[in-house]
PDB file of C-alpha atoms in Angstrom:
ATOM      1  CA  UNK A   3      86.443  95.750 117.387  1.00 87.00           C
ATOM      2  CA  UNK A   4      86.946  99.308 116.842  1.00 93.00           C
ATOM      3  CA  UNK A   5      84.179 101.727 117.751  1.00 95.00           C
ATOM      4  CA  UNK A   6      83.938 105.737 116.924  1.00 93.00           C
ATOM      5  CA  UNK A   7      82.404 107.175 119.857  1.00 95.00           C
ATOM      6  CA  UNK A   8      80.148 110.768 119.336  1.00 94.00           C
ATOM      7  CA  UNK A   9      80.085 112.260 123.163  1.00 94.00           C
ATOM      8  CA  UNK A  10      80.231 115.696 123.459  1.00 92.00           C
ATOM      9  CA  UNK A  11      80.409 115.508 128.053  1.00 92.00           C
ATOM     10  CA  UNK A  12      83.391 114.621 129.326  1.00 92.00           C
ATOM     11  CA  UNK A  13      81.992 112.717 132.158  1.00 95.00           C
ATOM     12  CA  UNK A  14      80.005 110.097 130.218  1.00 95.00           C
ATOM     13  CA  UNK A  15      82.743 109.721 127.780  1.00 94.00           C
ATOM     14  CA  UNK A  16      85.152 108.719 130.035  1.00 96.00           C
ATOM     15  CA  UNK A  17      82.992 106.525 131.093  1.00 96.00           C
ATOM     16  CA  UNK A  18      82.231 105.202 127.975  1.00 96.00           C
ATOM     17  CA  UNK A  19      86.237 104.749 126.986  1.00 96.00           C
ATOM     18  CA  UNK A  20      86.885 102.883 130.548  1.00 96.00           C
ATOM     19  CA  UNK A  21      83.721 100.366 129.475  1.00 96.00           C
ATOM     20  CA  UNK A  22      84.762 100.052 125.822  1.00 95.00           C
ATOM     21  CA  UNK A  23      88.374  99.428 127.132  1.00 95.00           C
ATOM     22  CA  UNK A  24      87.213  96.643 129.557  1.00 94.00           C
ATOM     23  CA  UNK A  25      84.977  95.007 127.412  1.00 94.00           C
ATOM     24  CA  UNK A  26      87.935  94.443 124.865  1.00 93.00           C
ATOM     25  CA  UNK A  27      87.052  96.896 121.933  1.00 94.00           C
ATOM     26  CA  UNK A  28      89.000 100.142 120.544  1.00 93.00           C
ATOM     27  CA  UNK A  29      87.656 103.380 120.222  1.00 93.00           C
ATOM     28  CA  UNK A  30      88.322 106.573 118.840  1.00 95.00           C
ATOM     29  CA  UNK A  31      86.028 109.307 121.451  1.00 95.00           C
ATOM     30  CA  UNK A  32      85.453 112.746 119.495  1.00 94.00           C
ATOM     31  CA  UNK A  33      83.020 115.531 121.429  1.00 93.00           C
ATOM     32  CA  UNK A  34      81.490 117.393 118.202  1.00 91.00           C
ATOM     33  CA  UNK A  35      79.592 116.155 115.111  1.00 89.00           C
ATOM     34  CA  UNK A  36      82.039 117.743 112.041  1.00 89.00           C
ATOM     35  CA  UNK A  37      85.104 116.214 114.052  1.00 91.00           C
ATOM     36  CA  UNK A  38      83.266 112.931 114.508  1.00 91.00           C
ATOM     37  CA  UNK A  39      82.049 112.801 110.548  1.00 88.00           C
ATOM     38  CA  UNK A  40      85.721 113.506 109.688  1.00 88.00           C
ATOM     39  CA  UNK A  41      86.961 110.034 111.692  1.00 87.00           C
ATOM     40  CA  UNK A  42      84.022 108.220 110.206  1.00 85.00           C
ATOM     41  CA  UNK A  43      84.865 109.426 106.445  1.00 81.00           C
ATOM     42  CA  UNK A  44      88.978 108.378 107.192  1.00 80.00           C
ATOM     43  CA  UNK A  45      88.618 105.062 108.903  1.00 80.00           C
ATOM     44  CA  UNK A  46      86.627 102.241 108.964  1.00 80.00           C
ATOM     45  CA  UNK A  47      84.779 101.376 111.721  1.00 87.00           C
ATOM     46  CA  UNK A  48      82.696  98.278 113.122  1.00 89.00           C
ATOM     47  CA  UNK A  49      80.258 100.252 114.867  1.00 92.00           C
ATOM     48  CA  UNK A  50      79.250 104.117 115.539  1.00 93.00           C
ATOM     49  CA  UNK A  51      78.176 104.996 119.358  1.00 95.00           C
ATOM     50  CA  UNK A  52      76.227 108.285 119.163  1.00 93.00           C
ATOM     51  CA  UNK A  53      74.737 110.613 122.203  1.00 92.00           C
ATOM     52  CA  UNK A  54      73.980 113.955 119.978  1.00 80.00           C
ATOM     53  CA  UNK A  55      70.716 116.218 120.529  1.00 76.00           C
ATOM     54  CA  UNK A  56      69.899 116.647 117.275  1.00 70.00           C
ATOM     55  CA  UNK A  57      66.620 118.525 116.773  1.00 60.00           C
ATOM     56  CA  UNK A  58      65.885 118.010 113.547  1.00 67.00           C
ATOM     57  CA  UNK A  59      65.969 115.803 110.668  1.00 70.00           C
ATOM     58  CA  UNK A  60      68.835 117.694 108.851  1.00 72.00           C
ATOM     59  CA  UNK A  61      70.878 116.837 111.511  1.00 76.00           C
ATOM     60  CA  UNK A  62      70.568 112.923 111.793  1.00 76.00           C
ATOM     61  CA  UNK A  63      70.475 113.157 107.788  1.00 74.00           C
ATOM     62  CA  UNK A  64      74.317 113.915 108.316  1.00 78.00           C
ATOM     63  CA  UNK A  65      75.151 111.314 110.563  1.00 79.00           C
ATOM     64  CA  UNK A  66      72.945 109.114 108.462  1.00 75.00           C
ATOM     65  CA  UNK A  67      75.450 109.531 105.468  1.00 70.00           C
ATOM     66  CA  UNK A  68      78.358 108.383 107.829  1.00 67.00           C
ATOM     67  CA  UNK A  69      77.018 104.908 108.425  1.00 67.00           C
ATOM     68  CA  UNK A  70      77.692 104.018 104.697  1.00 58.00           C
ATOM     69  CA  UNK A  71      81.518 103.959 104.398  1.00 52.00           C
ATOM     70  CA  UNK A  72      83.358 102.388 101.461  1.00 48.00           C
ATOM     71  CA  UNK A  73      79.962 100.401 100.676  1.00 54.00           C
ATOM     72  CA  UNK A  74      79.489  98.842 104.177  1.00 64.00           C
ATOM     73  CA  UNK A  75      76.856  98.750 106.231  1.00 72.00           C
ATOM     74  CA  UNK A  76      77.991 100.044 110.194  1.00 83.00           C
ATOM     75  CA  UNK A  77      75.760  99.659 112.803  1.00 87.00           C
ATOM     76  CA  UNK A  78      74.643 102.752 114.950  1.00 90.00           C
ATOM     77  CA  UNK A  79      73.591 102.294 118.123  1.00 93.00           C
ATOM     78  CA  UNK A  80      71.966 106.127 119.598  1.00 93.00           C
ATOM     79  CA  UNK A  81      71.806 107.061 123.360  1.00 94.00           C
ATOM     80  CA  UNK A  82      68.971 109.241 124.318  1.00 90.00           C
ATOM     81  CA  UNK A  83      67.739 111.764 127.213  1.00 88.00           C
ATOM     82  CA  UNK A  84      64.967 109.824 128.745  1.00 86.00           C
ATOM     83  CA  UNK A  85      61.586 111.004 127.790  1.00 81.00           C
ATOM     84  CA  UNK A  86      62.445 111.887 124.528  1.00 83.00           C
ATOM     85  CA  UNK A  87      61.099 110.188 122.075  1.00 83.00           C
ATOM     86  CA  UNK A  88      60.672 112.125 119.288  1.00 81.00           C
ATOM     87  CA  UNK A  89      63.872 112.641 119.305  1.00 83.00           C
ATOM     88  CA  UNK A  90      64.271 108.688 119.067  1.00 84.00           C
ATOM     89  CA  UNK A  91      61.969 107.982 116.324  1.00 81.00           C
ATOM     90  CA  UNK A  92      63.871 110.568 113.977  1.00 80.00           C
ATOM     91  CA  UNK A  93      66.930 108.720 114.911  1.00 82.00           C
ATOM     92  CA  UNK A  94      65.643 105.081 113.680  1.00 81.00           C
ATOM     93  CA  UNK A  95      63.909 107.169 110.752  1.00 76.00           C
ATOM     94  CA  UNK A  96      67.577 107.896 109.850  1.00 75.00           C
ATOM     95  CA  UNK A  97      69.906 105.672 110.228  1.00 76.00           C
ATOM     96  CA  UNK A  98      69.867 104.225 114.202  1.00 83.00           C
ATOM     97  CA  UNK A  99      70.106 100.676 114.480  1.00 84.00           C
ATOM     98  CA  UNK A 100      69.019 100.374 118.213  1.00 88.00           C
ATOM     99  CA  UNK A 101      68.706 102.759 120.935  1.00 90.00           C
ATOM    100  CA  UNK A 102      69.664 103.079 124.869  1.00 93.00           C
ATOM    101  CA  UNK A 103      68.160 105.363 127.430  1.00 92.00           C
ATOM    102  CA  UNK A 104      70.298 107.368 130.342  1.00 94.00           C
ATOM    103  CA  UNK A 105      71.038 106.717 132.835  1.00 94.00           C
ATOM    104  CA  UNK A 106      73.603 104.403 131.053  1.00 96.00           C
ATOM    105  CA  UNK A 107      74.609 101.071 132.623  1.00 95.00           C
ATOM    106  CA  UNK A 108      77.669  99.184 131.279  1.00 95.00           C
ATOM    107  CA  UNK A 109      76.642  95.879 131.314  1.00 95.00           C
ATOM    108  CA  UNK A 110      73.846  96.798 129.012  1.00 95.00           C
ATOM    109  CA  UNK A 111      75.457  99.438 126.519  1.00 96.00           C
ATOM    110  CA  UNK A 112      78.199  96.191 126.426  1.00 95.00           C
ATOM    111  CA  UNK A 113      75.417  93.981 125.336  1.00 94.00           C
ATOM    112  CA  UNK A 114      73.697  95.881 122.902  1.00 93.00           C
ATOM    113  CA  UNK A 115      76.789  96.574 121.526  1.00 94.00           C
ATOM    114  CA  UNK A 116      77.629  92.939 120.936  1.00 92.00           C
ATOM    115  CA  UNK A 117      73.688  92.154 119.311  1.00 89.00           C
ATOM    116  CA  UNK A 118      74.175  94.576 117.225  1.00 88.00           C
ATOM    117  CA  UNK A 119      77.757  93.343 115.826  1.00 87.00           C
ATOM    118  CA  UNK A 120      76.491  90.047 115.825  1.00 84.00           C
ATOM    119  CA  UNK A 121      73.247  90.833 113.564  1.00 80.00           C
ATOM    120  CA  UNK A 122      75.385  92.444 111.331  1.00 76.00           C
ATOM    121  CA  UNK A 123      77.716  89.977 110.734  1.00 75.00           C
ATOM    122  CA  UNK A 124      75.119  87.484 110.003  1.00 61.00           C
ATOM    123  CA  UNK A 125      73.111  89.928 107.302  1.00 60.00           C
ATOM    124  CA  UNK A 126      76.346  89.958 105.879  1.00 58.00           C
ATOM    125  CA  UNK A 127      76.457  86.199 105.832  1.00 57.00           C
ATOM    126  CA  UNK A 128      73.086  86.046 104.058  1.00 55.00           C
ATOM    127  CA  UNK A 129      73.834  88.449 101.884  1.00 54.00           C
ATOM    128  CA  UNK A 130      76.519  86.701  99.865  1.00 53.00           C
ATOM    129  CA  UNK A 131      73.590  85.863  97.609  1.00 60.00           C
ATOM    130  CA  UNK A 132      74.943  89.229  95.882  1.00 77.00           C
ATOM    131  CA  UNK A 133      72.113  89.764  93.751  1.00 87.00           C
ATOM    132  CA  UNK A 134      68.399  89.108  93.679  1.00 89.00           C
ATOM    133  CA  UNK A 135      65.930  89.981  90.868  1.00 92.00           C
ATOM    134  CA  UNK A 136      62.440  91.097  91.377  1.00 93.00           C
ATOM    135  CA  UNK A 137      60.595  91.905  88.110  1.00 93.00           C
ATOM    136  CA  UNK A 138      62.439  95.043  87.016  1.00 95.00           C
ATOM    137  CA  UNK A 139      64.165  95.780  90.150  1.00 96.00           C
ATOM    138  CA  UNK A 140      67.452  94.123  90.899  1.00 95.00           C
ATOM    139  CA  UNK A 141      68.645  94.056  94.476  1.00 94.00           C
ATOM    140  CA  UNK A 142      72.080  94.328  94.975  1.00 92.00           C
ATOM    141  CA  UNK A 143      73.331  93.287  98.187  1.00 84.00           C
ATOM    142  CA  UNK A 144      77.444  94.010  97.884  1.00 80.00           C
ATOM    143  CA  UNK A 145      77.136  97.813  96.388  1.00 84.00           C
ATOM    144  CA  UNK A 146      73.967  98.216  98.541  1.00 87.00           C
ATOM    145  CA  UNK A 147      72.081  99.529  95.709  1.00 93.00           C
ATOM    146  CA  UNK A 148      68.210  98.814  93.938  1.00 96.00           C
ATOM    147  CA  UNK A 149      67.881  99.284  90.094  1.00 97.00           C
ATOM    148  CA  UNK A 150      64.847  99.435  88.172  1.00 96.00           C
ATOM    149  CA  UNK A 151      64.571  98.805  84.665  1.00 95.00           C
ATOM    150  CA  UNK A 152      68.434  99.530  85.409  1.00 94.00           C
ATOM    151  CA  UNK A 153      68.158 102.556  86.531  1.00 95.00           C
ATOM    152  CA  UNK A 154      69.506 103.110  90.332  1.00 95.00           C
ATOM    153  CA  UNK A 155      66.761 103.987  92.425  1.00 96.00           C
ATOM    154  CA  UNK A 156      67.894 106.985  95.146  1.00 93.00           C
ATOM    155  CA  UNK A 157      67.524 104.909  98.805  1.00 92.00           C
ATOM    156  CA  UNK A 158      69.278 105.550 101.982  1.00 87.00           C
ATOM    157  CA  UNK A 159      71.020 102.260 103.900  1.00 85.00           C
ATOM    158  CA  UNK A 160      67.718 102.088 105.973  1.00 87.00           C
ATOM    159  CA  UNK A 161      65.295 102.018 102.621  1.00 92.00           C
ATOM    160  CA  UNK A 162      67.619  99.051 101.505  1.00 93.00           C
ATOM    161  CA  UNK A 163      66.922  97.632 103.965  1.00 90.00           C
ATOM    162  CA  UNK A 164      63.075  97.729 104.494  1.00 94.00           C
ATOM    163  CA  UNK A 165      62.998  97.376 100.618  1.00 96.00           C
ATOM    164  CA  UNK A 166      65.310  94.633 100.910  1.00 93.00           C
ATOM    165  CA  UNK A 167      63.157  93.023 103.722  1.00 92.00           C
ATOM    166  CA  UNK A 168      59.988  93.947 101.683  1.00 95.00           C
ATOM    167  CA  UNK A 169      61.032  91.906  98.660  1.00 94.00           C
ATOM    168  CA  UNK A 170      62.252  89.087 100.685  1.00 89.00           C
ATOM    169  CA  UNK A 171      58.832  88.607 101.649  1.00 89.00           C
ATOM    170  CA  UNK A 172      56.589  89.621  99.263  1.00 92.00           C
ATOM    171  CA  UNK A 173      52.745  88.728  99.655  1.00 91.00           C
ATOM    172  CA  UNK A 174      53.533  88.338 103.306  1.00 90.00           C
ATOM    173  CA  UNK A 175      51.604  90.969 105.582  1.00 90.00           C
ATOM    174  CA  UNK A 176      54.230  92.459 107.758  1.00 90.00           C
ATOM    175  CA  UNK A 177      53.160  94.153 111.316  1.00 87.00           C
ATOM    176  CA  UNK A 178      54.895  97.040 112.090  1.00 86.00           C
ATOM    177  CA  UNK A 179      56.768  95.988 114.995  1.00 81.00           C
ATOM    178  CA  UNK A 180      57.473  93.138 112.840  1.00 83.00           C
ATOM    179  CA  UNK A 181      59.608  95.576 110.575  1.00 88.00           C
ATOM    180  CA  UNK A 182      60.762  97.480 113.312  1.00 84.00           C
ATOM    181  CA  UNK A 183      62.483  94.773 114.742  1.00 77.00           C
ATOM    182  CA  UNK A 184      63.793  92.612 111.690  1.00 80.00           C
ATOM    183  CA  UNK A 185      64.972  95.813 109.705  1.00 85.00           C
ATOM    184  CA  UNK A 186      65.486  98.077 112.242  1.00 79.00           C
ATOM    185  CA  UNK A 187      66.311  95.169 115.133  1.00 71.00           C
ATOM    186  CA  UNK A 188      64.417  97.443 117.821  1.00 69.00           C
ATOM    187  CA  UNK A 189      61.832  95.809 120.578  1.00 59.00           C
ATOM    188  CA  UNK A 190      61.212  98.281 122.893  1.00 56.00           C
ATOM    189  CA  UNK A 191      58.000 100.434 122.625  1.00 56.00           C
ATOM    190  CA  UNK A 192      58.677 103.384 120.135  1.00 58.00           C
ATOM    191  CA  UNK A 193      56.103 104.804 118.113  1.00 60.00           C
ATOM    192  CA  UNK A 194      55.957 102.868 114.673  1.00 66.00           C
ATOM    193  CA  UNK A 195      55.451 106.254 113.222  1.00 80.00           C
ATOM    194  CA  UNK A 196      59.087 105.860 112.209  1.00 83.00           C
ATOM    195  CA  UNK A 197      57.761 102.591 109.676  1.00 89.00           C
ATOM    196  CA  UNK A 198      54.851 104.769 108.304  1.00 91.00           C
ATOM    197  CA  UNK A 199      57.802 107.331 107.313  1.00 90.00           C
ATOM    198  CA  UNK A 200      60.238 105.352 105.476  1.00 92.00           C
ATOM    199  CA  UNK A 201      56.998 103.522 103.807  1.00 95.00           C
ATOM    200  CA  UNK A 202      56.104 106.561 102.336  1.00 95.00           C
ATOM    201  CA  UNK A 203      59.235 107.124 100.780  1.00 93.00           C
ATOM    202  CA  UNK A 204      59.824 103.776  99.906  1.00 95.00           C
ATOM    203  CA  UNK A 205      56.477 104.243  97.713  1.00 96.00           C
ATOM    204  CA  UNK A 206      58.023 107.585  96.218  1.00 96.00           C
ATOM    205  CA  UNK A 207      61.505 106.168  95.241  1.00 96.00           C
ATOM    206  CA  UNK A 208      60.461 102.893  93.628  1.00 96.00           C
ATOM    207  CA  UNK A 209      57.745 104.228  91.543  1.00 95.00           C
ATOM    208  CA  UNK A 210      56.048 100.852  91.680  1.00 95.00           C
ATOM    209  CA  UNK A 211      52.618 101.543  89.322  1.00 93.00           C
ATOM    210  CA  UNK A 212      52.924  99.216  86.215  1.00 92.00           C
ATOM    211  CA  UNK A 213      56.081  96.782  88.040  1.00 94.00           C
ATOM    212  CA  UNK A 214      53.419  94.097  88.964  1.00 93.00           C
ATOM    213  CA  UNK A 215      53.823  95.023  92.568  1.00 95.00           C
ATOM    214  CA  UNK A 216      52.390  97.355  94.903  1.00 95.00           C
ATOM    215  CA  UNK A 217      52.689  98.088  98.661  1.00 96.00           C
ATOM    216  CA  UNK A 218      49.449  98.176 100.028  1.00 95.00           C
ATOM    217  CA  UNK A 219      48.184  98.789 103.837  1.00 94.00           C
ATOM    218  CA  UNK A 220      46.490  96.705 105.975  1.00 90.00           C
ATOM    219  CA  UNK A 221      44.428  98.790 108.330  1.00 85.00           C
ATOM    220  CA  UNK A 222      45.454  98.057 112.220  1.00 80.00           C
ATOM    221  CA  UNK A 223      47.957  95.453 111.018  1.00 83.00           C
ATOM    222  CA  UNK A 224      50.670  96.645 108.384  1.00 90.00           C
ATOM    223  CA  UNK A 225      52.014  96.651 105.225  1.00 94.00           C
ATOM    224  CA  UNK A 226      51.955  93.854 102.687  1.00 94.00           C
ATOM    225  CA  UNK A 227      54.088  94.342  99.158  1.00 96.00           C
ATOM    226  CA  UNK A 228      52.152  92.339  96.602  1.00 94.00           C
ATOM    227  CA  UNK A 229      53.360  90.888  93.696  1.00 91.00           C
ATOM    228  CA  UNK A 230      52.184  89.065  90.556  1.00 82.00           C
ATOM    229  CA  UNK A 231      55.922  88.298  89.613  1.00 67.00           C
ATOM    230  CA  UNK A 232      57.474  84.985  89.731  1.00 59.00           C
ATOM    231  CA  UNK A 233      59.559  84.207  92.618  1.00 54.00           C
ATOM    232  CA  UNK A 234      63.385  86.071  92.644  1.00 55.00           C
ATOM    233  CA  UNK A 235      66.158  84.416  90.117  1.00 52.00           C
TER     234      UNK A 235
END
């Protein structure tokens, strides 16, 4: 397995590189974001190991766009400051698989590490059922895209996802931790504000008044998508 490594202290990413290197996996370690995009963009990798303090959104937007590469999915696993959590929901608001809090112990980052691999491989198993339709939206699992009335609708790799998930259980009502751990496969206690976010602009991009469904919210509990449609070809 071959993992691109975002560390910008020299300390921790040696560290890292001697784990990585016992555990059996490749890396490639860069210490700055445009560097780091570059490998991403130029190689294919089977996961992305970040520990960045981005501040804003603008910021994870870019690394966002580097977990997409030739059509496939890579999981991103984010290490955080402790006590920072707003910093942590705007990384699983854009892109971040799972998180890990410093101080950093190697039989743990290992272990994440291997979860998330192994999650991914089997959404990729299920997802050999290349395409699902939905009423007018088709679901397109190999190019990772949504059409409606054929017409691609404009999602990032995490509103596939909850979209995906969404679909996959319409008329279902879905708790929030509930979607934060299926679509974003995190079970630790982060705000679910992160949910409420990409719910929002789920509603925006799929522009679902007149589709016979609607995403509706269950006060205290979560979101359910409703449908009147008959169950996916």
């Amino acid at each position: 397995m071959h993992i691109a490594i975002l560390e910008p202290g020299r300390v921790l990413a040696e560290s890292l590189m001697d784990w990585l290197e016992e555990a059996g996996h490749r890396y490639t370690c860069c210490s700055n974001l445009p560097e780091f995009m570059a490998c991403i963009r130029q190689q294919g990798y089977d996961l992305l190991l970040v520990d960045f303090r981005c501040q804003t959104a603008a910021c994870f937007e870019e690394i966002e766009a580097g977990v997409l590469n030739n059509d496939r999915r890579i999981p991103l696993l984010f290490i955080s400051e402790p006590d920072c959590e707003e910093e942590i929901v705007l990384a699983l608001a854009h892109g971040a698989d799972d998180y890990i809090v410093k101080p950093l112990k190697p039989e743990e980052l290992v272990s994440r590490i291997h979860v998330l691999i192994r999650r991914f491989a089997i959404v990729d198993e299920e997802s050999r059922a290349e395409v699902q339709t939905y009423g007018p939206f088709v679901v397109d699992h190999q190019q990772l895209i949504i059409t409606r009335d054929g017409e691609p609708v404009s999602l990032t790799g995490k509103d596939f996802r909850l979209a995906d998930f969404l679909f996959r259980h319409q008329n279902q009502l879905l708790s929030r931790h509930r979607l934060l751990s299926e679509v974003w496969g995190v079970n630790q206690d982060v705000n679910t504000r992160t949910v409420d976010m990409h719910i929002s602009r789920l509603r925006k991009a799929l522009m679902l008044s007149g589709t016979g469904y609607e995403i509706q919210t269950v006060h205290q509990h979560g979101y359910r998508l409703q449908s009147n449609q008959n169950p996916p070809e």
